[in-house]
Short mmCIF file of C-alpha atoms and ligand atoms in Angstrom, two decimals:
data_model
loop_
_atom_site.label_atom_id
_atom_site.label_comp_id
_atom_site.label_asym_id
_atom_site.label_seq_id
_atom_site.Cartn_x
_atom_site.Cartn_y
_atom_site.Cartn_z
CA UNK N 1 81.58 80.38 60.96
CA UNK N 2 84.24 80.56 63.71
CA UNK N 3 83.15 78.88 66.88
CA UNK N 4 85.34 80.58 70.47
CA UNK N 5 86.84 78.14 72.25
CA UNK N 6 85.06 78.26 75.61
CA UNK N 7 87.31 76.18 77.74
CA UNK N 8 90.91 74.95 78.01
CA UNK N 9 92.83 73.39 76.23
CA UNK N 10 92.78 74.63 72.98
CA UNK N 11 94.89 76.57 70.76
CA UNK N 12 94.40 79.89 68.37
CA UNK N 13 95.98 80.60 64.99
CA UNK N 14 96.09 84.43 64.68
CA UNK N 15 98.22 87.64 64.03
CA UNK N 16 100.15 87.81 67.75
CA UNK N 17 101.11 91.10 69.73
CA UNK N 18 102.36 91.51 72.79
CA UNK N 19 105.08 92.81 74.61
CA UNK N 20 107.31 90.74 76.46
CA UNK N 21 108.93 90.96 79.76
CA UNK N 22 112.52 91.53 78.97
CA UNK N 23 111.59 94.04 76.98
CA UNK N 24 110.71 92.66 73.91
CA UNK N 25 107.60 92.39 71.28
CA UNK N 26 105.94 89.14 70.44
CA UNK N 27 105.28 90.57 66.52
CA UNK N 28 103.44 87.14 64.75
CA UNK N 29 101.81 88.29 61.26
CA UNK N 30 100.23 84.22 61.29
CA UNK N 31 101.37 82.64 64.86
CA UNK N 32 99.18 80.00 66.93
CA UNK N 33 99.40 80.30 70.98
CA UNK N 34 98.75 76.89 72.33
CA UNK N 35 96.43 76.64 76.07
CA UNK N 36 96.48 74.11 78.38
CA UNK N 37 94.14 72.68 80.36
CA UNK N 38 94.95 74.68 83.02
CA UNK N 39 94.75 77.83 80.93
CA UNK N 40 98.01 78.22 80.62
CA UNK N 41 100.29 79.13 77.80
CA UNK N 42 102.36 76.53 76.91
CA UNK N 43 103.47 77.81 72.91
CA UNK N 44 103.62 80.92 71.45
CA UNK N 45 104.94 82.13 68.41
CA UNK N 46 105.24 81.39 64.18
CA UNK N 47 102.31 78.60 63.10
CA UNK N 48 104.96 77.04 61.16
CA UNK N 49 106.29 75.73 64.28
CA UNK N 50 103.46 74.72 66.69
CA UNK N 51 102.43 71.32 66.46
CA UNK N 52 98.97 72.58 66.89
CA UNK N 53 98.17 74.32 63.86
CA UNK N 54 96.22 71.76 62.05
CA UNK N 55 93.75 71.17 65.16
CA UNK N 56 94.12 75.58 65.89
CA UNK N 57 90.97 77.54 65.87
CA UNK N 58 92.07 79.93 62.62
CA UNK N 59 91.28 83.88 64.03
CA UNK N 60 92.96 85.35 61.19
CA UNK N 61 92.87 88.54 60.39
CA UNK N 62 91.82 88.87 63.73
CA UNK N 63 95.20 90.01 66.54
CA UNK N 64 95.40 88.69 70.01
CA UNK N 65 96.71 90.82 72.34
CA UNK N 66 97.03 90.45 76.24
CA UNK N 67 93.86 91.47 78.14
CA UNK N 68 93.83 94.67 79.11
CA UNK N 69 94.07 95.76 82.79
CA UNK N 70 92.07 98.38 84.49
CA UNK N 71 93.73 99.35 87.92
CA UNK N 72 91.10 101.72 88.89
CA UNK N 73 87.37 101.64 88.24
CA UNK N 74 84.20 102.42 90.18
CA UNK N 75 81.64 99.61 89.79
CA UNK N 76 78.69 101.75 91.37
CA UNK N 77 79.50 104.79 88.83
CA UNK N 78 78.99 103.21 85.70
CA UNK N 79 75.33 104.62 84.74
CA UNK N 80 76.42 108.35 85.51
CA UNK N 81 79.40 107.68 83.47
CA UNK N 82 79.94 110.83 80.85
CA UNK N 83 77.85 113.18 83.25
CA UNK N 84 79.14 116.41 85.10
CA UNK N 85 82.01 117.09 82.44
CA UNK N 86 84.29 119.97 83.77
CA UNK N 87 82.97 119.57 87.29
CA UNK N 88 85.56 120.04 90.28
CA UNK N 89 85.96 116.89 91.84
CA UNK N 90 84.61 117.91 95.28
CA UNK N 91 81.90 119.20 93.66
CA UNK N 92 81.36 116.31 90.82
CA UNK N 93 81.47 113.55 93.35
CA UNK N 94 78.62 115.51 95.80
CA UNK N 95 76.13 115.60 92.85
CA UNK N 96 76.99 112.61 90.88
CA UNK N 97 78.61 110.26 92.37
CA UNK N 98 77.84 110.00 96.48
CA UNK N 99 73.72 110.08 95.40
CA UNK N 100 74.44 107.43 93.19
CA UNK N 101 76.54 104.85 95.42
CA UNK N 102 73.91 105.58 98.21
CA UNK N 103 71.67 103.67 95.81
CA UNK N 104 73.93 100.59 95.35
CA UNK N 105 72.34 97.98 98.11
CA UNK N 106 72.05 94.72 97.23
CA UNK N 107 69.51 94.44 94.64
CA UNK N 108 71.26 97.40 92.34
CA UNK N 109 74.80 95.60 92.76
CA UNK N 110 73.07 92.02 91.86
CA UNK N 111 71.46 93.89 88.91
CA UNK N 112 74.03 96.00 87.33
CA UNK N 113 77.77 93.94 88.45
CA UNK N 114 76.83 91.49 85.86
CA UNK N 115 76.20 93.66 82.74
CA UNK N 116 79.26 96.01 84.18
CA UNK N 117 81.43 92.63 84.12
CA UNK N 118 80.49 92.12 80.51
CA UNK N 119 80.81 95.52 79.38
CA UNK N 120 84.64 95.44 80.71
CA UNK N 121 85.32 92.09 79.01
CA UNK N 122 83.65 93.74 75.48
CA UNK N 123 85.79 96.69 75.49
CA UNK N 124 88.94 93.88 76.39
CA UNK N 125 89.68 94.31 79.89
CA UNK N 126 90.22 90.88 81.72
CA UNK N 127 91.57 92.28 84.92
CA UNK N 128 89.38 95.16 86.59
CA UNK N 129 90.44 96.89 90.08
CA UNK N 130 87.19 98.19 91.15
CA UNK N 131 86.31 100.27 93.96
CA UNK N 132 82.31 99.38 95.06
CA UNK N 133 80.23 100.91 97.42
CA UNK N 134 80.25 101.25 101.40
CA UNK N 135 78.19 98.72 101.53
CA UNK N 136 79.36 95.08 102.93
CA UNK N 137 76.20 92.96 100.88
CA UNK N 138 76.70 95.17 97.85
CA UNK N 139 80.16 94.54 97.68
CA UNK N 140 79.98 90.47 98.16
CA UNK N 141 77.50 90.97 95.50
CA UNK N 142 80.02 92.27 93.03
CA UNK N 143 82.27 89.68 94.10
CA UNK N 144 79.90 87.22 93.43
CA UNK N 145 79.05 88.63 89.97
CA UNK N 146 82.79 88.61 89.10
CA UNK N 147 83.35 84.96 90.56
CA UNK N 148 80.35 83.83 87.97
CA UNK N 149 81.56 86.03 84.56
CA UNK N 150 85.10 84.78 84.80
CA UNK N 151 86.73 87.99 85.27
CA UNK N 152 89.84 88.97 87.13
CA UNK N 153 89.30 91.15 89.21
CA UNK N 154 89.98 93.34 93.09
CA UNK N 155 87.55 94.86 94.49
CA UNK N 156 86.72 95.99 98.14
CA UNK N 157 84.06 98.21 99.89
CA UNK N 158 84.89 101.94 100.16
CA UNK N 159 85.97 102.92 103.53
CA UNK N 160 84.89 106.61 104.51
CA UNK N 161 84.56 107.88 108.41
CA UNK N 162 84.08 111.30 107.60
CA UNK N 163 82.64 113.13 104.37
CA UNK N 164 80.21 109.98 103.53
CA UNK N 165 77.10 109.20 102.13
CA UNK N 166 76.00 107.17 105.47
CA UNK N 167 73.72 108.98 106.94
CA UNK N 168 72.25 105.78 109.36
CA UNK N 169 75.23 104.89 111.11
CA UNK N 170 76.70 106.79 114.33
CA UNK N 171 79.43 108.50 113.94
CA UNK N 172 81.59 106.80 116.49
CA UNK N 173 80.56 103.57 115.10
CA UNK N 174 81.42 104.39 111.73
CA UNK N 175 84.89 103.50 112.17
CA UNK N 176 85.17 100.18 113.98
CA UNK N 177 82.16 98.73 112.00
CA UNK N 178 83.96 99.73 108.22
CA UNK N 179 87.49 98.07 109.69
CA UNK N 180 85.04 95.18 110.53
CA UNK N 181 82.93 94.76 107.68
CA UNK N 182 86.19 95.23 105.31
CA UNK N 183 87.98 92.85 107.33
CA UNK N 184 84.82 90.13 107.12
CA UNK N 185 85.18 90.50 102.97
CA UNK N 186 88.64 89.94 102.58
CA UNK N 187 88.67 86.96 104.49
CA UNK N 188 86.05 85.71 102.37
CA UNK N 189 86.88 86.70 99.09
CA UNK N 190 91.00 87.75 99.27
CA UNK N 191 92.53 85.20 96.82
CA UNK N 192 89.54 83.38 96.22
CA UNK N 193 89.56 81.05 92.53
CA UNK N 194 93.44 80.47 92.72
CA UNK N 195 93.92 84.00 93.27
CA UNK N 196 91.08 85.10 90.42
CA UNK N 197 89.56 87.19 92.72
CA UNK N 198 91.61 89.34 95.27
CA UNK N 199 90.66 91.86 97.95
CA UNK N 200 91.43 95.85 98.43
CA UNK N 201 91.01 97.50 101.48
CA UNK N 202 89.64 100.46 99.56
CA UNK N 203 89.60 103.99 102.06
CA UNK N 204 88.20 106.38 99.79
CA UNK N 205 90.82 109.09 100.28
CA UNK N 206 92.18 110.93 102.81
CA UNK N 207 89.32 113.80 102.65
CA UNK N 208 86.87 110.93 103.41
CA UNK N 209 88.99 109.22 106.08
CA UNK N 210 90.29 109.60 109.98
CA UNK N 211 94.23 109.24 110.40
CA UNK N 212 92.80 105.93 112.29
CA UNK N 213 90.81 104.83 109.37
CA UNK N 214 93.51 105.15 107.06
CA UNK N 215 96.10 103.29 109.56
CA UNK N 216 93.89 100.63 110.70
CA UNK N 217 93.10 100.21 107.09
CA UNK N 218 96.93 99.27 106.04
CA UNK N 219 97.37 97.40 109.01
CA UNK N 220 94.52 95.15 108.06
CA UNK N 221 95.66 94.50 104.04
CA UNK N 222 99.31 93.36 105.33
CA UNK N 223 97.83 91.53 107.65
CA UNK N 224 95.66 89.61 105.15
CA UNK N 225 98.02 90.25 102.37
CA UNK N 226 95.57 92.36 100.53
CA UNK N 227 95.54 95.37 98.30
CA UNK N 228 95.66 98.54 99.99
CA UNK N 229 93.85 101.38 97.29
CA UNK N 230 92.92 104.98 97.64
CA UNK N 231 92.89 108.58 95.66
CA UNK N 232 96.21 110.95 95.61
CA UNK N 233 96.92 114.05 94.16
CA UNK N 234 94.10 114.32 91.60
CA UNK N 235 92.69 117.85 92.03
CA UNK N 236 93.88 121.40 93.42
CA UNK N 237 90.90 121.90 95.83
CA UNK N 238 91.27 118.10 97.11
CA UNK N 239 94.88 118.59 97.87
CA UNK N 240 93.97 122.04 99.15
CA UNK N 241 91.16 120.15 101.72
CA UNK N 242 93.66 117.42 102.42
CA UNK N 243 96.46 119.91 103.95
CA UNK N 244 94.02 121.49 105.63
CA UNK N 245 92.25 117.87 107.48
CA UNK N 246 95.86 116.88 107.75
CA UNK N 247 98.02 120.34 109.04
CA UNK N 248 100.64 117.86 110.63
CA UNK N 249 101.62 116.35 107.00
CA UNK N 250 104.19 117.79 105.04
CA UNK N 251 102.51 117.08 101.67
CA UNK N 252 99.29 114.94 100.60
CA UNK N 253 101.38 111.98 100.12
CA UNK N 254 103.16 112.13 103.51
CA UNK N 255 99.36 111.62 105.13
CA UNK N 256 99.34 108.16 103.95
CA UNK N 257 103.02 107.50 104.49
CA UNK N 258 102.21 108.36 108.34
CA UNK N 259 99.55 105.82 107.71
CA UNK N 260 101.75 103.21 106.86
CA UNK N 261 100.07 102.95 103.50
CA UNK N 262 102.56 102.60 100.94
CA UNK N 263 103.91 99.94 99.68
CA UNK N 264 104.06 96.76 97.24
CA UNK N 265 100.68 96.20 97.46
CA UNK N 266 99.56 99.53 97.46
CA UNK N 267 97.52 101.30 94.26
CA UNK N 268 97.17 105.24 94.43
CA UNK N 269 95.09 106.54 91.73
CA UNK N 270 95.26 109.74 89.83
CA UNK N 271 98.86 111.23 91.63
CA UNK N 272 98.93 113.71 88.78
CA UNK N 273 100.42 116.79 91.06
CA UNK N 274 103.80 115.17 92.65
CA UNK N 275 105.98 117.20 94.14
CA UNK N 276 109.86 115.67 93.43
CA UNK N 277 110.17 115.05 96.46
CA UNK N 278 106.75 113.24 96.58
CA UNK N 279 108.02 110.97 93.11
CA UNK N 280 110.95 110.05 95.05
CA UNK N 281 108.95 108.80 97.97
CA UNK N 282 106.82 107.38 95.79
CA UNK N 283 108.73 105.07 93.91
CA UNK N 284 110.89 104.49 97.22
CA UNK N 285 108.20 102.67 98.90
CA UNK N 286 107.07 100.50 96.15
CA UNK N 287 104.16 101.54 95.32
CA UNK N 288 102.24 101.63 91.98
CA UNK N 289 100.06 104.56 90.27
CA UNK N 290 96.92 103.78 88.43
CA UNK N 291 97.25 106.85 85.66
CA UNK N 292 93.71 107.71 84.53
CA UNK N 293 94.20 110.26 82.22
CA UNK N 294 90.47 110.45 80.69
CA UNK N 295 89.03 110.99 84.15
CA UNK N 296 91.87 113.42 84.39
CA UNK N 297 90.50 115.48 81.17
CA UNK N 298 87.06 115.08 81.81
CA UNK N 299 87.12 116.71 85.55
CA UNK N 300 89.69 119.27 84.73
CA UNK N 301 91.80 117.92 87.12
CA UNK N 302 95.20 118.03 85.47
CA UNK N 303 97.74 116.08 83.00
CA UNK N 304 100.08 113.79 84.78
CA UNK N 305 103.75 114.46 83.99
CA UNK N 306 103.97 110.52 82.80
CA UNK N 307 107.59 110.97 81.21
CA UNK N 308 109.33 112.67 83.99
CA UNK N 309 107.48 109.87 86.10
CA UNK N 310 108.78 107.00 84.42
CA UNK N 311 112.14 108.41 84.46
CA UNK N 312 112.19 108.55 87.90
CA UNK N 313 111.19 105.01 87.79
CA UNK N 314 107.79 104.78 89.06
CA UNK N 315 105.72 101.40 88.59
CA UNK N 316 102.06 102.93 86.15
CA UNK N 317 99.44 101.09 84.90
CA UNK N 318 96.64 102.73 83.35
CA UNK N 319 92.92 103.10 84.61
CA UNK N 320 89.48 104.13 83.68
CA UNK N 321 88.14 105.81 86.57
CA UNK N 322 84.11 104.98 85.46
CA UNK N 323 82.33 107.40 85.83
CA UNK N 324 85.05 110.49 86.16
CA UNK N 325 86.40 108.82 83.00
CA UNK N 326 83.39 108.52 80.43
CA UNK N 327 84.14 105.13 79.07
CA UNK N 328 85.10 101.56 80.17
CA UNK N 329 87.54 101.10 77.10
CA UNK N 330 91.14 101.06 77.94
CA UNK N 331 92.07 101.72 74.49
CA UNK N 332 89.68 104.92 75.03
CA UNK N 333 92.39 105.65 77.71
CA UNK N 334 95.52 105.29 75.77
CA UNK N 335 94.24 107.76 73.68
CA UNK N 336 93.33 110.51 76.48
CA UNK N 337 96.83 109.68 77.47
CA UNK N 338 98.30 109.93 74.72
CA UNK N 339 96.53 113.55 73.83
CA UNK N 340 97.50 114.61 77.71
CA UNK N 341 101.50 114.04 76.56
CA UNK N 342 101.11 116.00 73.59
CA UNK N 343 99.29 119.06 75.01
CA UNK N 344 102.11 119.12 78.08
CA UNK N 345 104.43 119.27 74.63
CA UNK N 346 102.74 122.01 73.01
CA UNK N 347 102.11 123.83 75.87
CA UNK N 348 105.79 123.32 76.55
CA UNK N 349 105.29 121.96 80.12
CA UNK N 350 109.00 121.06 81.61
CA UNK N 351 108.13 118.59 83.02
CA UNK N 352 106.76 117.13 79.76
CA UNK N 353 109.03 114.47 79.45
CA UNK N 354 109.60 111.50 76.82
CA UNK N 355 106.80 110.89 75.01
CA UNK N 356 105.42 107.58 74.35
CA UNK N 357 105.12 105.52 71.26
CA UNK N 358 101.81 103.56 70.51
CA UNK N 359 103.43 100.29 71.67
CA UNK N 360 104.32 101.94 75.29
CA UNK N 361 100.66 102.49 75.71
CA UNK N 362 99.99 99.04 74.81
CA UNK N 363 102.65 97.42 77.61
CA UNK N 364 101.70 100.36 80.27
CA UNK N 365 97.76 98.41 79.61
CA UNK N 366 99.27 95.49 79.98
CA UNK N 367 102.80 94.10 81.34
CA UNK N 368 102.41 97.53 83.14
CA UNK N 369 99.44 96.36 85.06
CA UNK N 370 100.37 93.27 85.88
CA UNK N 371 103.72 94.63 87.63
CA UNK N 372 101.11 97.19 89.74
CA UNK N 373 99.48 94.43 90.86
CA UNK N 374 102.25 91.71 91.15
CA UNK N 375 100.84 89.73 89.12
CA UNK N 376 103.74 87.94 86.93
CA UNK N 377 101.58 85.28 85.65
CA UNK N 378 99.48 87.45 83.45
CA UNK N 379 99.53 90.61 81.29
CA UNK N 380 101.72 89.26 77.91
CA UNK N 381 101.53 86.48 75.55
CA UNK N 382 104.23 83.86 77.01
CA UNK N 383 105.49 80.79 77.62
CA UNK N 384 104.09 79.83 81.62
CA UNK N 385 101.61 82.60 81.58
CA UNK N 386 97.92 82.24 82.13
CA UNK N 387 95.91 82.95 79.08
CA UNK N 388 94.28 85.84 79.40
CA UNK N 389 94.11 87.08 75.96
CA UNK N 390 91.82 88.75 73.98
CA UNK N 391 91.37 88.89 70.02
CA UNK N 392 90.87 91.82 68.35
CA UNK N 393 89.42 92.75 64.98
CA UNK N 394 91.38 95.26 63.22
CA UNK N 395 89.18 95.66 60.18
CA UNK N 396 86.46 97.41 62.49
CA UNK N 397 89.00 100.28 63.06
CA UNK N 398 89.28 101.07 59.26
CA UNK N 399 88.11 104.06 57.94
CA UNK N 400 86.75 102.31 54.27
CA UNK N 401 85.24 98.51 54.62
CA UNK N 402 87.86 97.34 52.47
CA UNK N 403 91.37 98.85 53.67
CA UNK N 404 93.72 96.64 55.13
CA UNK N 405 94.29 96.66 58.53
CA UNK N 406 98.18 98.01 58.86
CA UNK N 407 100.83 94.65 59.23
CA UNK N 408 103.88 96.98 61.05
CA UNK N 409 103.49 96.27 64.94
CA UNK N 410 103.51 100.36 65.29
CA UNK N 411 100.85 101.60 63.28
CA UNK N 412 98.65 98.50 64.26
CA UNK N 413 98.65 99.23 67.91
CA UNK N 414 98.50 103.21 67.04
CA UNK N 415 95.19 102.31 65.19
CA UNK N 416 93.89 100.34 67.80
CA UNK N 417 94.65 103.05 70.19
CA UNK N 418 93.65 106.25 67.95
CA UNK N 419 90.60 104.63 65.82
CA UNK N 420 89.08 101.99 68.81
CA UNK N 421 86.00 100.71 67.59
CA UNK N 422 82.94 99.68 70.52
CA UNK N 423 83.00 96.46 68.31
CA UNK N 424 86.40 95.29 67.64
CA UNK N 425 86.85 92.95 70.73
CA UNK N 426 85.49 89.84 69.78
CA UNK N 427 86.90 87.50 72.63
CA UNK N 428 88.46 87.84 75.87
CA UNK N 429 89.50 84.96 77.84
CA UNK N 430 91.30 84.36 81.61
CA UNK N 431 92.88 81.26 82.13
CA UNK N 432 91.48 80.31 79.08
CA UNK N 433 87.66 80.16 79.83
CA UNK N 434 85.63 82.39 77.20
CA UNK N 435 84.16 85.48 79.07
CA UNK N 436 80.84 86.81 78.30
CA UNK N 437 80.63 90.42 76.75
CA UNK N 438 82.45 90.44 73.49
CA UNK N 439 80.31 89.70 70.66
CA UNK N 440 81.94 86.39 68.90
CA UNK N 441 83.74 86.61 66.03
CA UNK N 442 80.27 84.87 63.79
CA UNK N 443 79.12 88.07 63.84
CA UNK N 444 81.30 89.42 61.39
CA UNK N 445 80.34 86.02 59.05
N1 GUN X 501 88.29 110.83 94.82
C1 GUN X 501 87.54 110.30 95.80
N2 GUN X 501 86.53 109.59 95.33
C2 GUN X 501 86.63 109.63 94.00
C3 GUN X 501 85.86 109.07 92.94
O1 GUN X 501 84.87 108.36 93.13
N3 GUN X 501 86.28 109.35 91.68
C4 GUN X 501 87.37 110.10 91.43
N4 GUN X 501 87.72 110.36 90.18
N5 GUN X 501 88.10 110.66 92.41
C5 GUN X 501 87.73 110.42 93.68
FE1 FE X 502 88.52 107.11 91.16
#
């Protein structure tokens, strides 16, 4: 019986896989990473050469991979995830999703943060950027939940000043007490843990918010250094309500541009209908896209152009958009995206663009991520990286018990992404400190 190392330092014996950031692939069939005590890696690469293997915990046949990251989730969501398939989004989020985040006080947020903590963790997800609810108590409860489980993770209260779910505030009010309340929780929690825990000033999108809202919102995240997140692009009667809120603003984009919204620290989710002229913008400012293309296929809202993207050089990372996405499971993801590039193939879309291999999927989930966020220290199995890993099981994505698991670096990750299991995570660490959710690997015996 293999016991998970639940603190730092210790060190893993395993198959290794991760990209690395020149460019590269860590590819180990039998390779130990070594952890420090401060959870960070200080060896990686062939067990004939670590001085650790004798003392290593042995993993094998299990892979360890970097955690995955999840640059755009919706804590409250999570139990209507899978509900209101096909759903316009205007629609979807009225029925669904506003009744539901209405609900999320304190008490629902201190029951359900936990077990949505662990349930990211079990499907490998170390890093989770998380949108909550409008509510200040809920939202330091999620924060709370995350700063117990070990997590990494951003997460800020949802701004909205018009088209909300708060029916006891006045409207005038609505305003000056969300820049206030926002403001109180990223002084508390922004950078919190040695940066574990970081703060987005989270405006819903620009159908839910005033010009002021969305400018006093960016003006508050540079001032406290802080994420700045919010919706773009993700659905033809969205952008249709947006030009029509906005009839100054050249394009959807341009609203929060006028906002001063863009930039490093800035993630826009969804962005799937981008003008060129919008992609050049884009990328311009600096800002990063959180692609979620299983909310994208569940909601009908459209199939992001991802190669001619990239070519234009945009910085993507991938997200699960619980609840419009039905599952938690990045992997789940990389599949949806994958599917999305093919059907813009077959359909013969333009705009289709270079498809990507298994392995890009795997380094959008990961290295990609990290860049969004700008976050060098985590995201790929290195030398002076923290250790958030997590070790997979490739045997649970078999089709027969007794088939091998494949050894090429390709057709492992392609089976990861194209056969995930709900079981194969077995561990997930940050920093090196165990996190509940996955299962443990003595429960394969
Ligand atoms: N746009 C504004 N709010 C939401 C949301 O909660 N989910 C999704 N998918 N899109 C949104
Ligand atoms: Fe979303």
């Amino acid at each position: 019986m293999t016991e998970l190392p639940a603190r730092p330092p210790f060190a893993l014996r395993a198959r290794l896989l991760s990209p690395l950031a020149d460019g590269g692939w860590l590819d180990e069939p039998d390779g130990v990473v070594e952890v420090d005590v401060g959870g960070r890696i200080t060896f990686a690469g062939p067990a004939s050469e670590s001085s650790s293997t004798a003392s290593a915990v042995d993993l094998r046949p299990l892979v360890l991979l970097p955690g995955l990251i999840d640059l755009h989730a919706h804590l409250p969501q999570l139990p209507n995830a899978g509900l209101g398939s096909g759903l316009d989004l205007l629609t979807w989020l009225d029925r669904y999703i506003f009744p539901l985040e209405r609900s999320y006080d304190r008490a629902v947020a201190e029951r359900q943060a936990p077990a949505a903590f662990r349930a990211f963790a079990a499907a490998g997800t170390t890093t989770v950027v998380a949108y909550a609810a409008l509510w200040p108590d809920s939202t330091d409860a999620a924060f709370e939940a995350a700063e117990a489980h070990g997590i990494r993770a951003v997460i800020g209260k949802v701004m909205m000043d018009r088209l909300t779910y708060d029916a006891a505030i006045r409207e005038t009010d609505i305003l000056e007490t969300s820049l206030r309340q926002s403001d109180e929780l990223a002084s508390r929690w922004h950078g919190r843990d040695d940066g574990r825990l970081s703060y987005a000033f989270t405006p819903r999108f620009a159908v839910s918010c005033s010009a002021e809202m969305l400018r006093e919102s960016a003006s508050l995240a540079a001032r406290h250094g802080a994420y700045w997140q919010t919706h773009l692009s993700e659905d033809a009667g969205e952008i249709e309500e947006v030009l029509r809120l906005f009839p100054g603003s050249t394009d959807y984009l341009d609203v929060y541009e006028r906002a001063g919204g863009l930039g490093a620290r800035t993630i826009l989710a969804h962005a799937i209908h981008l003008s060129d002229d919008e992609v050049r913008r884009l990328v311009a400012s600096g800002s990063h896209v959180a692609h979620c293309p299983a909310s994208n296929l569940f909601l009908s809202s459209g199939m992001m152009p991802l190669g001619r993207y990239r070519d234009a050089g945009m910085s993507v990372g991938l997200g699960s958009d619980v609840a419009a996405g039905p599952e938690v499971s990045i992997f789940s993801v990389m599949r949806a995206g994958a599917v999305t590039q093919r059907v813009l193939e077959l359909t013969g879309r333009a705009d289709a663009g270079r498809a990507l291999r298994p392995l890009d999927w795997l380094r959008l989930a990961t290295l990609g991520g990290a860049a969004a966020l700008g976050q060098e220290s985590i995201g790929s199995i290195e030398v002076g990286r923290e250790a958030d890993v997590i070790a997979v099981d490739p045997r649970f994505t078999t089709p027969l018990p007794e088939d091998d698991p494949p050894t090429v670096a390709e057709d492992l990750a392609s089976r990861l992404i194209f056969r995930p299991h709900p079981n194969m995570v077995r561990g997930a660490w940050v920093r090196g400190r165990l996190l509940a959710g996955p299962p443990g690997v003595d429960a394969i015996g």
